[in-house]
Amino acid sequence: MTGFCSWSGGKDSCLSLHKALELGFDVKYLVNMVNKERKIGHGTPPEYVERQASSLGLELVQREVTWESYEDEYDNVLSELPVEYGVFGDMELAEHRDWVVSFCRKHDVEPVLPLWQKDPVDLYRYFVERFKAIIVKVDPDYVGGDWLGRRLSIRFLDYLLENDVHPMGENGEYHTFVVDGPNFQREIDVRVRGEDVDGSSGKISLNLS
């Protein structure tokens, strides 16, 4: 059986891939949806995700979408790929899981959610012991902008817990980009040009070049 992993480039998708591979799933594709205005997902430039896929030795299926076309384009991707299951990084949000299950059922694909309802502190600690990731986006209502560009660490976990922020940023409090870890053949070099502020949400992102 062959599968895909829904891929953002961040810690959740990376950890779900890692867990799925450990469980024996044969993942061959990373499916990544991108948006010119960087409004979807982590806003990571497409070429950075390409470097991750290359380092992991997996085939990248990347599509440019809008919020309105997201599901239709995902439909097209799954119609084209010879896959029997899909790996997703959802942990706690029932509405996300319900969408994944419904979407996969429509395509006769088995949903695999290796992080679902696992303890978020345990997941965070497991991740930072094995992977390197930098913080690329924060919601300043929850996480200070001075954390941008810094590596995930136990110190950051302490900060999150002290401020009652979800350890894995499950509600969009922060986002990451993974640069190295198990199955990576080489570390991803990250170059920062500055910071961008979203005028509608107020979220602050690293501008990667």
mmCIF file with all atom_site columns, C-alpha atoms in Angstrom:
data_model
loop_
_atom_site.group_PDB
_atom_site.id
_atom_site.type_symbol
_atom_site.label_atom_id
_atom_site.label_alt_id
_atom_site.label_comp_id
_atom_site.label_asym_id
_atom_site.label_entity_id
_atom_site.label_seq_id
_atom_site.pdbx_PDB_ins_code
_atom_site.Cartn_x
_atom_site.Cartn_y
_atom_site.Cartn_z
_atom_site.occupancy
_atom_site.B_iso_or_equiv
_atom_site.pdbx_formal_charge
_atom_site.auth_seq_id
_atom_site.auth_comp_id
_atom_site.auth_asym_id
_atom_site.auth_atom_id
_atom_site.pdbx_PDB_model_num
ATOM 1   C CA . MET A 1 1   ? 0.000   0.000  0.000  1.00 0.00 ? 1   MET A CA 1
ATOM 2   C CA . THR A 1 2   ? 1.219   3.458  -0.920 1.00 0.00 ? 2   THR A CA 1
ATOM 3   C CA . GLY A 1 3   ? 0.268   6.724  0.742  1.00 0.00 ? 3   GLY A CA 1
ATOM 4   C CA . PHE A 1 4   ? 0.783   10.458 0.900  1.00 0.00 ? 4   PHE A CA 1
ATOM 5   C CA . CYS A 1 5   ? 1.367   12.923 3.700  1.00 0.00 ? 5   CYS A CA 1
ATOM 6   C CA . SER A 1 6   ? -0.473  16.235 3.850  1.00 0.00 ? 6   SER A CA 1
ATOM 7   C CA . TRP A 1 7   ? 2.512   18.552 4.108  1.00 0.00 ? 7   TRP A CA 1
ATOM 8   C CA . SER A 1 8   ? 2.928   22.118 5.366  1.00 0.00 ? 8   SER A CA 1
ATOM 9   C CA . GLY A 1 9   ? 6.654   22.010 6.047  1.00 0.00 ? 9   GLY A CA 1
ATOM 10  C CA . GLY A 1 10  ? 6.043   22.454 9.767  1.00 0.00 ? 10  GLY A CA 1
ATOM 11  C CA . LYS A 1 11  ? 6.421   20.308 12.844 1.00 0.00 ? 11  LYS A CA 1
ATOM 12  C CA . ASP A 1 12  ? 2.970   18.679 12.843 1.00 0.00 ? 12  ASP A CA 1
ATOM 13  C CA . SER A 1 13  ? 3.127   17.286 9.323  1.00 0.00 ? 13  SER A CA 1
ATOM 14  C CA . CYS A 1 14  ? 6.765   16.311 9.786  1.00 0.00 ? 14  CYS A CA 1
ATOM 15  C CA . LEU A 1 15  ? 6.072   14.497 13.040 1.00 0.00 ? 15  LEU A CA 1
ATOM 16  C CA . SER A 1 16  ? 3.034   12.733 11.594 1.00 0.00 ? 16  SER A CA 1
ATOM 17  C CA . LEU A 1 17  ? 5.168   11.534 8.668  1.00 0.00 ? 17  LEU A CA 1
ATOM 18  C CA . HIS A 1 18  ? 7.852   10.306 11.055 1.00 0.00 ? 18  HIS A CA 1
ATOM 19  C CA . LYS A 1 19  ? 5.334   8.423  13.194 1.00 0.00 ? 19  LYS A CA 1
ATOM 20  C CA . ALA A 1 20  ? 3.640   6.893  10.139 1.00 0.00 ? 20  ALA A CA 1
ATOM 21  C CA . LEU A 1 21  ? 6.956   5.660  8.764  1.00 0.00 ? 21  LEU A CA 1
ATOM 22  C CA . GLU A 1 22  ? 7.791   4.156  12.156 1.00 0.00 ? 22  GLU A CA 1
ATOM 23  C CA . LEU A 1 23  ? 4.454   2.316  12.063 1.00 0.00 ? 23  LEU A CA 1
ATOM 24  C CA . GLY A 1 24  ? 5.408   0.807  8.706  1.00 0.00 ? 24  GLY A CA 1
ATOM 25  C CA . PHE A 1 25  ? 3.374   2.961  6.334  1.00 0.00 ? 25  PHE A CA 1
ATOM 26  C CA . ASP A 1 26  ? 4.908   3.379  2.876  1.00 0.00 ? 26  ASP A CA 1
ATOM 27  C CA . VAL A 1 27  ? 4.613   7.119  2.249  1.00 0.00 ? 27  VAL A CA 1
ATOM 28  C CA . LYS A 1 28  ? 5.797   8.167  -1.211 1.00 0.00 ? 28  LYS A CA 1
ATOM 29  C CA . TYR A 1 29  ? 4.252   11.611 -1.720 1.00 0.00 ? 29  TYR A CA 1
ATOM 30  C CA . LEU A 1 30  ? 4.126   14.935 0.090  1.00 0.00 ? 30  LEU A CA 1
ATOM 31  C CA . VAL A 1 31  ? 1.041   16.951 -0.869 1.00 0.00 ? 31  VAL A CA 1
ATOM 32  C CA . ASN A 1 32  ? 1.503   20.681 -0.345 1.00 0.00 ? 32  ASN A CA 1
ATOM 33  C CA . MET A 1 33  ? -0.977  23.463 -1.084 1.00 0.00 ? 33  MET A CA 1
ATOM 34  C CA . VAL A 1 34  ? 0.501   26.926 -1.627 1.00 0.00 ? 34  VAL A CA 1
ATOM 35  C CA . ASN A 1 35  ? -0.901  30.395 -2.128 1.00 0.00 ? 35  ASN A CA 1
ATOM 36  C CA . LYS A 1 36  ? 0.764   33.353 -3.826 1.00 0.00 ? 36  LYS A CA 1
ATOM 37  C CA . GLU A 1 37  ? -0.276  35.662 -0.999 1.00 0.00 ? 37  GLU A CA 1
ATOM 38  C CA . ARG A 1 38  ? 0.998   33.192 1.642  1.00 0.00 ? 38  ARG A CA 1
ATOM 39  C CA . LYS A 1 39  ? -2.383  33.165 3.381  1.00 0.00 ? 39  LYS A CA 1
ATOM 40  C CA . ILE A 1 40  ? -2.742  29.389 3.523  1.00 0.00 ? 40  ILE A CA 1
ATOM 41  C CA . GLY A 1 41  ? -0.895  27.258 6.044  1.00 0.00 ? 41  GLY A CA 1
ATOM 42  C CA . HIS A 1 42  ? 2.481   28.452 7.171  1.00 0.00 ? 42  HIS A CA 1
ATOM 43  C CA . GLY A 1 43  ? 3.148   30.759 4.238  1.00 0.00 ? 43  GLY A CA 1
ATOM 44  C CA . THR A 1 44  ? 6.445   28.996 3.524  1.00 0.00 ? 44  THR A CA 1
ATOM 45  C CA . PRO A 1 45  ? 7.848   29.729 0.043  1.00 0.00 ? 45  PRO A CA 1
ATOM 46  C CA . PRO A 1 46  ? 7.285   26.769 -2.320 1.00 0.00 ? 46  PRO A CA 1
ATOM 47  C CA . GLU A 1 47  ? 10.994  26.357 -3.017 1.00 0.00 ? 47  GLU A CA 1
ATOM 48  C CA . TYR A 1 48  ? 11.668  25.709 0.671  1.00 0.00 ? 48  TYR A CA 1
ATOM 49  C CA . VAL A 1 49  ? 9.148   22.884 0.687  1.00 0.00 ? 49  VAL A CA 1
ATOM 50  C CA . GLU A 1 50  ? 10.805  21.540 -2.466 1.00 0.00 ? 50  GLU A CA 1
ATOM 51  C CA . ARG A 1 51  ? 14.107  21.394 -0.576 1.00 0.00 ? 51  ARG A CA 1
ATOM 52  C CA . GLN A 1 52  ? 12.477  19.454 2.241  1.00 0.00 ? 52  GLN A CA 1
ATOM 53  C CA . ALA A 1 53  ? 11.025  16.905 -0.168 1.00 0.00 ? 53  ALA A CA 1
ATOM 54  C CA . SER A 1 54  ? 14.388  16.527 -1.887 1.00 0.00 ? 54  SER A CA 1
ATOM 55  C CA . SER A 1 55  ? 16.157  16.012 1.434  1.00 0.00 ? 55  SER A CA 1
ATOM 56  C CA . LEU A 1 56  ? 13.551  13.439 2.487  1.00 0.00 ? 56  LEU A CA 1
ATOM 57  C CA . GLY A 1 57  ? 13.738  11.639 -0.859 1.00 0.00 ? 57  GLY A CA 1
ATOM 58  C CA . LEU A 1 58  ? 9.978   11.897 -1.414 1.00 0.00 ? 58  LEU A CA 1
ATOM 59  C CA . GLU A 1 59  ? 8.001   13.080 -4.417 1.00 0.00 ? 59  GLU A CA 1
ATOM 60  C CA . LEU A 1 60  ? 6.397   16.494 -3.906 1.00 0.00 ? 60  LEU A CA 1
ATOM 61  C CA . VAL A 1 61  ? 2.951   17.207 -5.308 1.00 0.00 ? 61  VAL A CA 1
ATOM 62  C CA . GLN A 1 62  ? 2.452   20.953 -5.021 1.00 0.00 ? 62  GLN A CA 1
ATOM 63  C CA . ARG A 1 63  ? -0.573  22.955 -6.133 1.00 0.00 ? 63  ARG A CA 1
ATOM 64  C CA . GLU A 1 64  ? -1.316  26.674 -6.093 1.00 0.00 ? 64  GLU A CA 1
ATOM 65  C CA . VAL A 1 65  ? -4.710  27.353 -4.512 1.00 0.00 ? 65  VAL A CA 1
ATOM 66  C CA . THR A 1 66  ? -6.982  29.913 -2.899 1.00 0.00 ? 66  THR A CA 1
ATOM 67  C CA . TRP A 1 67  ? -9.191  29.263 0.123  1.00 0.00 ? 67  TRP A CA 1
ATOM 68  C CA . GLU A 1 68  ? -12.087 28.803 -2.299 1.00 0.00 ? 68  GLU A CA 1
ATOM 69  C CA . SER A 1 69  ? -10.276 26.311 -4.556 1.00 0.00 ? 69  SER A CA 1
ATOM 70  C CA . TYR A 1 70  ? -8.441  24.375 -1.832 1.00 0.00 ? 70  TYR A CA 1
ATOM 71  C CA . GLU A 1 71  ? -10.728 21.360 -1.595 1.00 0.00 ? 71  GLU A CA 1
ATOM 72  C CA . ASP A 1 72  ? -11.354 21.142 -5.340 1.00 0.00 ? 72  ASP A CA 1
ATOM 73  C CA . GLU A 1 73  ? -7.623  21.113 -6.034 1.00 0.00 ? 73  GLU A CA 1
ATOM 74  C CA . TYR A 1 74  ? -7.075  18.493 -3.344 1.00 0.00 ? 74  TYR A CA 1
ATOM 75  C CA . ASP A 1 75  ? -9.796  16.443 -5.056 1.00 0.00 ? 75  ASP A CA 1
ATOM 76  C CA . ASN A 1 76  ? -7.844  16.678 -8.299 1.00 0.00 ? 76  ASN A CA 1
ATOM 77  C CA . VAL A 1 77  ? -4.622  15.581 -6.613 1.00 0.00 ? 77  VAL A CA 1
ATOM 78  C CA . LEU A 1 78  ? -6.162  12.492 -5.030 1.00 0.00 ? 78  LEU A CA 1
ATOM 79  C CA . SER A 1 79  ? -7.813  11.602 -8.321 1.00 0.00 ? 79  SER A CA 1
ATOM 80  C CA . GLU A 1 80  ? -4.354  11.537 -9.908 1.00 0.00 ? 80  GLU A CA 1
ATOM 81  C CA . LEU A 1 81  ? -2.286  9.794  -7.219 1.00 0.00 ? 81  LEU A CA 1
ATOM 82  C CA . PRO A 1 82  ? -2.193  5.980  -6.850 1.00 0.00 ? 82  PRO A CA 1
ATOM 83  C CA . VAL A 1 83  ? -2.597  6.018  -3.062 1.00 0.00 ? 83  VAL A CA 1
ATOM 84  C CA . GLU A 1 84  ? -4.511  3.959  -0.516 1.00 0.00 ? 84  GLU A CA 1
ATOM 85  C CA . TYR A 1 85  ? -4.060  6.175  2.557  1.00 0.00 ? 85  TYR A CA 1
ATOM 86  C CA . GLY A 1 86  ? -3.210  9.707  3.618  1.00 0.00 ? 86  GLY A CA 1
ATOM 87  C CA . VAL A 1 87  ? -1.259  10.861 6.670  1.00 0.00 ? 87  VAL A CA 1
ATOM 88  C CA . PHE A 1 88  ? -2.443  13.997 8.478  1.00 0.00 ? 88  PHE A CA 1
ATOM 89  C CA . GLY A 1 89  ? -1.054  15.903 11.463 1.00 0.00 ? 89  GLY A CA 1
ATOM 90  C CA . ASP A 1 90  ? -4.286  16.778 13.256 1.00 0.00 ? 90  ASP A CA 1
ATOM 91  C CA . MET A 1 91  ? -4.201  16.422 17.032 1.00 0.00 ? 91  MET A CA 1
ATOM 92  C CA . GLU A 1 92  ? -7.283  17.793 18.784 1.00 0.00 ? 92  GLU A CA 1
ATOM 93  C CA . LEU A 1 93  ? -9.614  19.832 16.582 1.00 0.00 ? 93  LEU A CA 1
ATOM 94  C CA . ALA A 1 94  ? -12.651 17.668 15.887 1.00 0.00 ? 94  ALA A CA 1
ATOM 95  C CA . GLU A 1 95  ? -13.817 19.740 12.923 1.00 0.00 ? 95  GLU A CA 1
ATOM 96  C CA . HIS A 1 96  ? -10.456 19.219 11.198 1.00 0.00 ? 96  HIS A CA 1
ATOM 97  C CA . ARG A 1 97  ? -10.534 15.498 11.837 1.00 0.00 ? 97  ARG A CA 1
ATOM 98  C CA . ASP A 1 98  ? -14.123 15.274 10.594 1.00 0.00 ? 98  ASP A CA 1
ATOM 99  C CA . TRP A 1 99  ? -13.119 17.012 7.359  1.00 0.00 ? 99  TRP A CA 1
ATOM 100 C CA . VAL A 1 100 ? -10.151 14.664 6.896  1.00 0.00 ? 100 VAL A CA 1
ATOM 101 C CA . VAL A 1 101 ? -12.274 11.558 7.456  1.00 0.00 ? 101 VAL A CA 1
ATOM 102 C CA . SER A 1 102 ? -15.029 12.781 5.128  1.00 0.00 ? 102 SER A CA 1
ATOM 103 C CA . PHE A 1 103 ? -12.571 13.866 2.451  1.00 0.00 ? 103 PHE A CA 1
ATOM 104 C CA . CYS A 1 104 ? -10.658 10.591 2.537  1.00 0.00 ? 104 CYS A CA 1
ATOM 105 C CA . ARG A 1 105 ? -13.857 8.553  2.459  1.00 0.00 ? 105 ARG A CA 1
ATOM 106 C CA . LYS A 1 106 ? -14.885 10.386 -0.711 1.00 0.00 ? 106 LYS A CA 1
ATOM 107 C CA . HIS A 1 107 ? -11.702 9.163  -2.399 1.00 0.00 ? 107 HIS A CA 1
ATOM 108 C CA . ASP A 1 108 ? -11.685 5.677  -0.859 1.00 0.00 ? 108 ASP A CA 1
ATOM 109 C CA . VAL A 1 109 ? -8.499  6.565  1.011  1.00 0.00 ? 109 VAL A CA 1
ATOM 110 C CA . GLU A 1 110 ? -7.732  5.512  4.587  1.00 0.00 ? 110 GLU A CA 1
ATOM 111 C CA . PRO A 1 111 ? -7.044  8.473  6.922  1.00 0.00 ? 111 PRO A CA 1
ATOM 112 C CA . VAL A 1 112 ? -4.001  8.009  9.161  1.00 0.00 ? 112 VAL A CA 1
ATOM 113 C CA . LEU A 1 113 ? -3.718  10.425 12.106 1.00 0.00 ? 113 LEU A CA 1
ATOM 114 C CA . PRO A 1 114 ? -0.789  9.267  14.261 1.00 0.00 ? 114 PRO A CA 1
ATOM 115 C CA . LEU A 1 115 ? -0.862  12.380 16.480 1.00 0.00 ? 115 LEU A CA 1
ATOM 116 C CA . TRP A 1 116 ? -4.585  12.326 17.232 1.00 0.00 ? 116 TRP A CA 1
ATOM 117 C CA . GLN A 1 117 ? -5.368  12.887 20.934 1.00 0.00 ? 117 GLN A CA 1
ATOM 118 C CA . LYS A 1 118 ? -1.765  12.372 21.986 1.00 0.00 ? 118 LYS A CA 1
ATOM 119 C CA . ASP A 1 119 ? -0.467  14.495 24.878 1.00 0.00 ? 119 ASP A CA 1
ATOM 120 C CA . PRO A 1 120 ? 0.799   17.756 23.298 1.00 0.00 ? 120 PRO A CA 1
ATOM 121 C CA . VAL A 1 121 ? 3.606   18.240 25.814 1.00 0.00 ? 121 VAL A CA 1
ATOM 122 C CA . ASP A 1 122 ? 4.871   14.729 25.130 1.00 0.00 ? 122 ASP A CA 1
ATOM 123 C CA . LEU A 1 123 ? 4.663   15.361 21.384 1.00 0.00 ? 123 LEU A CA 1
ATOM 124 C CA . TYR A 1 124 ? 6.577   18.621 21.715 1.00 0.00 ? 124 TYR A CA 1
ATOM 125 C CA . ARG A 1 125 ? 9.345   17.045 23.783 1.00 0.00 ? 125 ARG A CA 1
ATOM 126 C CA . TYR A 1 126 ? 9.583   14.077 21.425 1.00 0.00 ? 126 TYR A CA 1
ATOM 127 C CA . PHE A 1 127 ? 9.879   16.435 18.472 1.00 0.00 ? 127 PHE A CA 1
ATOM 128 C CA . VAL A 1 128 ? 12.591  18.738 19.836 1.00 0.00 ? 128 VAL A CA 1
ATOM 129 C CA . GLU A 1 129 ? 14.688  15.749 20.882 1.00 0.00 ? 129 GLU A CA 1
ATOM 130 C CA . ARG A 1 130 ? 14.837  14.569 17.266 1.00 0.00 ? 130 ARG A CA 1
ATOM 131 C CA . PHE A 1 131 ? 14.189  17.478 14.898 1.00 0.00 ? 131 PHE A CA 1
ATOM 132 C CA . LYS A 1 132 ? 15.356  21.008 14.239 1.00 0.00 ? 132 LYS A CA 1
ATOM 133 C CA . ALA A 1 133 ? 12.660  23.557 13.423 1.00 0.00 ? 133 ALA A CA 1
ATOM 134 C CA . ILE A 1 134 ? 12.484  27.334 13.444 1.00 0.00 ? 134 ILE A CA 1
ATOM 135 C CA . ILE A 1 135 ? 9.513   29.503 14.326 1.00 0.00 ? 135 ILE A CA 1
ATOM 136 C CA . VAL A 1 136 ? 8.341   31.216 11.130 1.00 0.00 ? 136 VAL A CA 1
ATOM 137 C CA . LYS A 1 137 ? 4.982   32.709 12.132 1.00 0.00 ? 137 LYS A CA 1
ATOM 138 C CA . VAL A 1 138 ? 3.423   33.897 15.389 1.00 0.00 ? 138 VAL A CA 1
ATOM 139 C CA . ASP A 1 139 ? 0.107   35.298 16.494 1.00 0.00 ? 139 ASP A CA 1
ATOM 140 C CA . PRO A 1 140 ? 1.230   38.186 18.744 1.00 0.00 ? 140 PRO A CA 1
ATOM 141 C CA . ASP A 1 141 ? -1.900  37.780 20.857 1.00 0.00 ? 141 ASP A CA 1
ATOM 142 C CA . TYR A 1 142 ? -0.305  34.574 22.154 1.00 0.00 ? 142 TYR A CA 1
ATOM 143 C CA . VAL A 1 143 ? 3.400   34.497 21.262 1.00 0.00 ? 143 VAL A CA 1
ATOM 144 C CA . GLY A 1 144 ? 5.845   37.395 21.322 1.00 0.00 ? 144 GLY A CA 1
ATOM 145 C CA . GLY A 1 145 ? 7.397   38.438 18.027 1.00 0.00 ? 145 GLY A CA 1
ATOM 146 C CA . ASP A 1 146 ? 10.876  38.106 19.512 1.00 0.00 ? 146 ASP A CA 1
ATOM 147 C CA . TRP A 1 147 ? 10.511  34.323 19.148 1.00 0.00 ? 147 TRP A CA 1
ATOM 148 C CA . LEU A 1 148 ? 10.449  34.566 15.352 1.00 0.00 ? 148 LEU A CA 1
ATOM 149 C CA . GLY A 1 149 ? 13.423  32.879 13.739 1.00 0.00 ? 149 GLY A CA 1
ATOM 150 C CA . ARG A 1 150 ? 14.369  30.986 16.880 1.00 0.00 ? 150 ARG A CA 1
ATOM 151 C CA . ARG A 1 151 ? 14.649  27.232 17.109 1.00 0.00 ? 151 ARG A CA 1
ATOM 152 C CA . LEU A 1 152 ? 12.038  25.198 18.938 1.00 0.00 ? 152 LEU A CA 1
ATOM 153 C CA . SER A 1 153 ? 13.408  24.399 22.362 1.00 0.00 ? 153 SER A CA 1
ATOM 154 C CA . ILE A 1 154 ? 12.451  23.387 25.878 1.00 0.00 ? 154 ILE A CA 1
ATOM 155 C CA . ARG A 1 155 ? 12.780  27.050 26.809 1.00 0.00 ? 155 ARG A CA 1
ATOM 156 C CA . PHE A 1 156 ? 10.052  27.907 24.308 1.00 0.00 ? 156 PHE A CA 1
ATOM 157 C CA . LEU A 1 157 ? 7.887   25.105 25.701 1.00 0.00 ? 157 LEU A CA 1
ATOM 158 C CA . ASP A 1 158 ? 8.267   26.603 29.177 1.00 0.00 ? 158 ASP A CA 1
ATOM 159 C CA . TYR A 1 159 ? 7.215   29.990 27.770 1.00 0.00 ? 159 TYR A CA 1
ATOM 160 C CA . LEU A 1 160 ? 4.130   28.477 26.139 1.00 0.00 ? 160 LEU A CA 1
ATOM 161 C CA . LEU A 1 161 ? 3.053   26.660 29.277 1.00 0.00 ? 161 LEU A CA 1
ATOM 162 C CA . GLU A 1 162 ? 3.629   29.716 31.462 1.00 0.00 ? 162 GLU A CA 1
ATOM 163 C CA . ASN A 1 163 ? 1.360   31.729 29.157 1.00 0.00 ? 163 ASN A CA 1
ATOM 164 C CA . ASP A 1 164 ? -1.353  29.064 28.761 1.00 0.00 ? 164 ASP A CA 1
ATOM 165 C CA . VAL A 1 165 ? -0.608  28.608 25.056 1.00 0.00 ? 165 VAL A CA 1
ATOM 166 C CA . HIS A 1 166 ? -1.148  25.226 23.423 1.00 0.00 ? 166 HIS A CA 1
ATOM 167 C CA . PRO A 1 167 ? 2.291   23.546 23.353 1.00 0.00 ? 167 PRO A CA 1
ATOM 168 C CA . MET A 1 168 ? 1.947   22.469 19.718 1.00 0.00 ? 168 MET A CA 1
ATOM 169 C CA . GLY A 1 169 ? 0.223   25.649 18.561 1.00 0.00 ? 169 GLY A CA 1
ATOM 170 C CA . GLU A 1 170 ? -2.842  23.640 17.577 1.00 0.00 ? 170 GLU A CA 1
ATOM 171 C CA . ASN A 1 171 ? -4.960  26.797 17.316 1.00 0.00 ? 171 ASN A CA 1
ATOM 172 C CA . GLY A 1 172 ? -2.519  28.677 15.077 1.00 0.00 ? 172 GLY A CA 1
ATOM 173 C CA . GLU A 1 173 ? -0.648  30.436 17.876 1.00 0.00 ? 173 GLU A CA 1
ATOM 174 C CA . TYR A 1 174 ? 2.629   29.790 16.066 1.00 0.00 ? 174 TYR A CA 1
ATOM 175 C CA . HIS A 1 175 ? 3.971   27.910 13.036 1.00 0.00 ? 175 HIS A CA 1
ATOM 176 C CA . THR A 1 176 ? 7.309   26.334 12.233 1.00 0.00 ? 176 THR A CA 1
ATOM 177 C CA . PHE A 1 177 ? 9.541   25.185 9.402  1.00 0.00 ? 177 PHE A CA 1
ATOM 178 C CA . VAL A 1 178 ? 11.516  21.961 9.865  1.00 0.00 ? 178 VAL A CA 1
ATOM 179 C CA . VAL A 1 179 ? 15.131  22.124 8.717  1.00 0.00 ? 179 VAL A CA 1
ATOM 180 C CA . ASP A 1 180 ? 16.526  18.760 9.838  1.00 0.00 ? 180 ASP A CA 1
ATOM 181 C CA . GLY A 1 181 ? 15.718  15.485 11.529 1.00 0.00 ? 181 GLY A CA 1
ATOM 182 C CA . PRO A 1 182 ? 15.270  11.743 10.992 1.00 0.00 ? 182 PRO A CA 1
ATOM 183 C CA . ASN A 1 183 ? 15.118  10.785 7.289  1.00 0.00 ? 183 ASN A CA 1
ATOM 184 C CA . PHE A 1 184 ? 16.511  14.171 6.195  1.00 0.00 ? 184 PHE A CA 1
ATOM 185 C CA . GLN A 1 185 ? 19.604  13.592 4.072  1.00 0.00 ? 185 GLN A CA 1
ATOM 186 C CA . ARG A 1 186 ? 20.809  17.164 4.628  1.00 0.00 ? 186 ARG A CA 1
ATOM 187 C CA . GLU A 1 187 ? 19.846  20.209 6.665  1.00 0.00 ? 187 GLU A CA 1
ATOM 188 C CA . ILE A 1 188 ? 17.819  22.935 4.946  1.00 0.00 ? 188 ILE A CA 1
ATOM 189 C CA . ASP A 1 189 ? 19.560  26.303 4.796  1.00 0.00 ? 189 ASP A CA 1
ATOM 190 C CA . VAL A 1 190 ? 17.221  29.162 5.733  1.00 0.00 ? 190 VAL A CA 1
ATOM 191 C CA . ARG A 1 191 ? 17.794  32.762 4.705  1.00 0.00 ? 191 ARG A CA 1
ATOM 192 C CA . VAL A 1 192 ? 15.699  35.545 6.242  1.00 0.00 ? 192 VAL A CA 1
ATOM 193 C CA . ARG A 1 193 ? 15.015  38.857 4.476  1.00 0.00 ? 193 ARG A CA 1
ATOM 194 C CA . GLY A 1 194 ? 12.883  40.387 7.199  1.00 0.00 ? 194 GLY A CA 1
ATOM 195 C CA . GLU A 1 195 ? 9.412   40.156 8.667  1.00 0.00 ? 195 GLU A CA 1
ATOM 196 C CA . ASP A 1 196 ? 5.905   40.613 7.282  1.00 0.00 ? 196 ASP A CA 1
ATOM 197 C CA . VAL A 1 197 ? 2.749   41.565 9.171  1.00 0.00 ? 197 VAL A CA 1
ATOM 198 C CA . ASP A 1 198 ? -0.626  40.371 7.921  1.00 0.00 ? 198 ASP A CA 1
ATOM 199 C CA . GLY A 1 199 ? -2.890  43.395 7.783  1.00 0.00 ? 199 GLY A CA 1
ATOM 200 C CA . SER A 1 200 ? -6.061  41.462 8.593  1.00 0.00 ? 200 SER A CA 1
ATOM 201 C CA . SER A 1 201 ? -4.918  38.950 11.221 1.00 0.00 ? 201 SER A CA 1
ATOM 202 C CA . GLY A 1 202 ? -1.928  40.784 12.675 1.00 0.00 ? 202 GLY A CA 1
ATOM 203 C CA . LYS A 1 203 ? 0.161   37.614 12.491 1.00 0.00 ? 203 LYS A CA 1
ATOM 204 C CA . ILE A 1 204 ? 3.886   38.148 11.994 1.00 0.00 ? 204 ILE A CA 1
ATOM 205 C CA . SER A 1 205 ? 5.857   35.962 9.581  1.00 0.00 ? 205 SER A CA 1
ATOM 206 C CA . LEU A 1 206 ? 9.478   35.598 8.600  1.00 0.00 ? 206 LEU A CA 1
ATOM 207 C CA . ASN A 1 207 ? 10.124  36.650 5.014  1.00 0.00 ? 207 ASN A CA 1
ATOM 208 C CA . LEU A 1 208 ? 12.273  33.812 3.703  1.00 0.00 ? 208 LEU A CA 1
ATOM 209 C CA . SER A 1 209 ? 14.341  34.238 0.553  1.00 0.00 ? 209 SER A CA 1
#
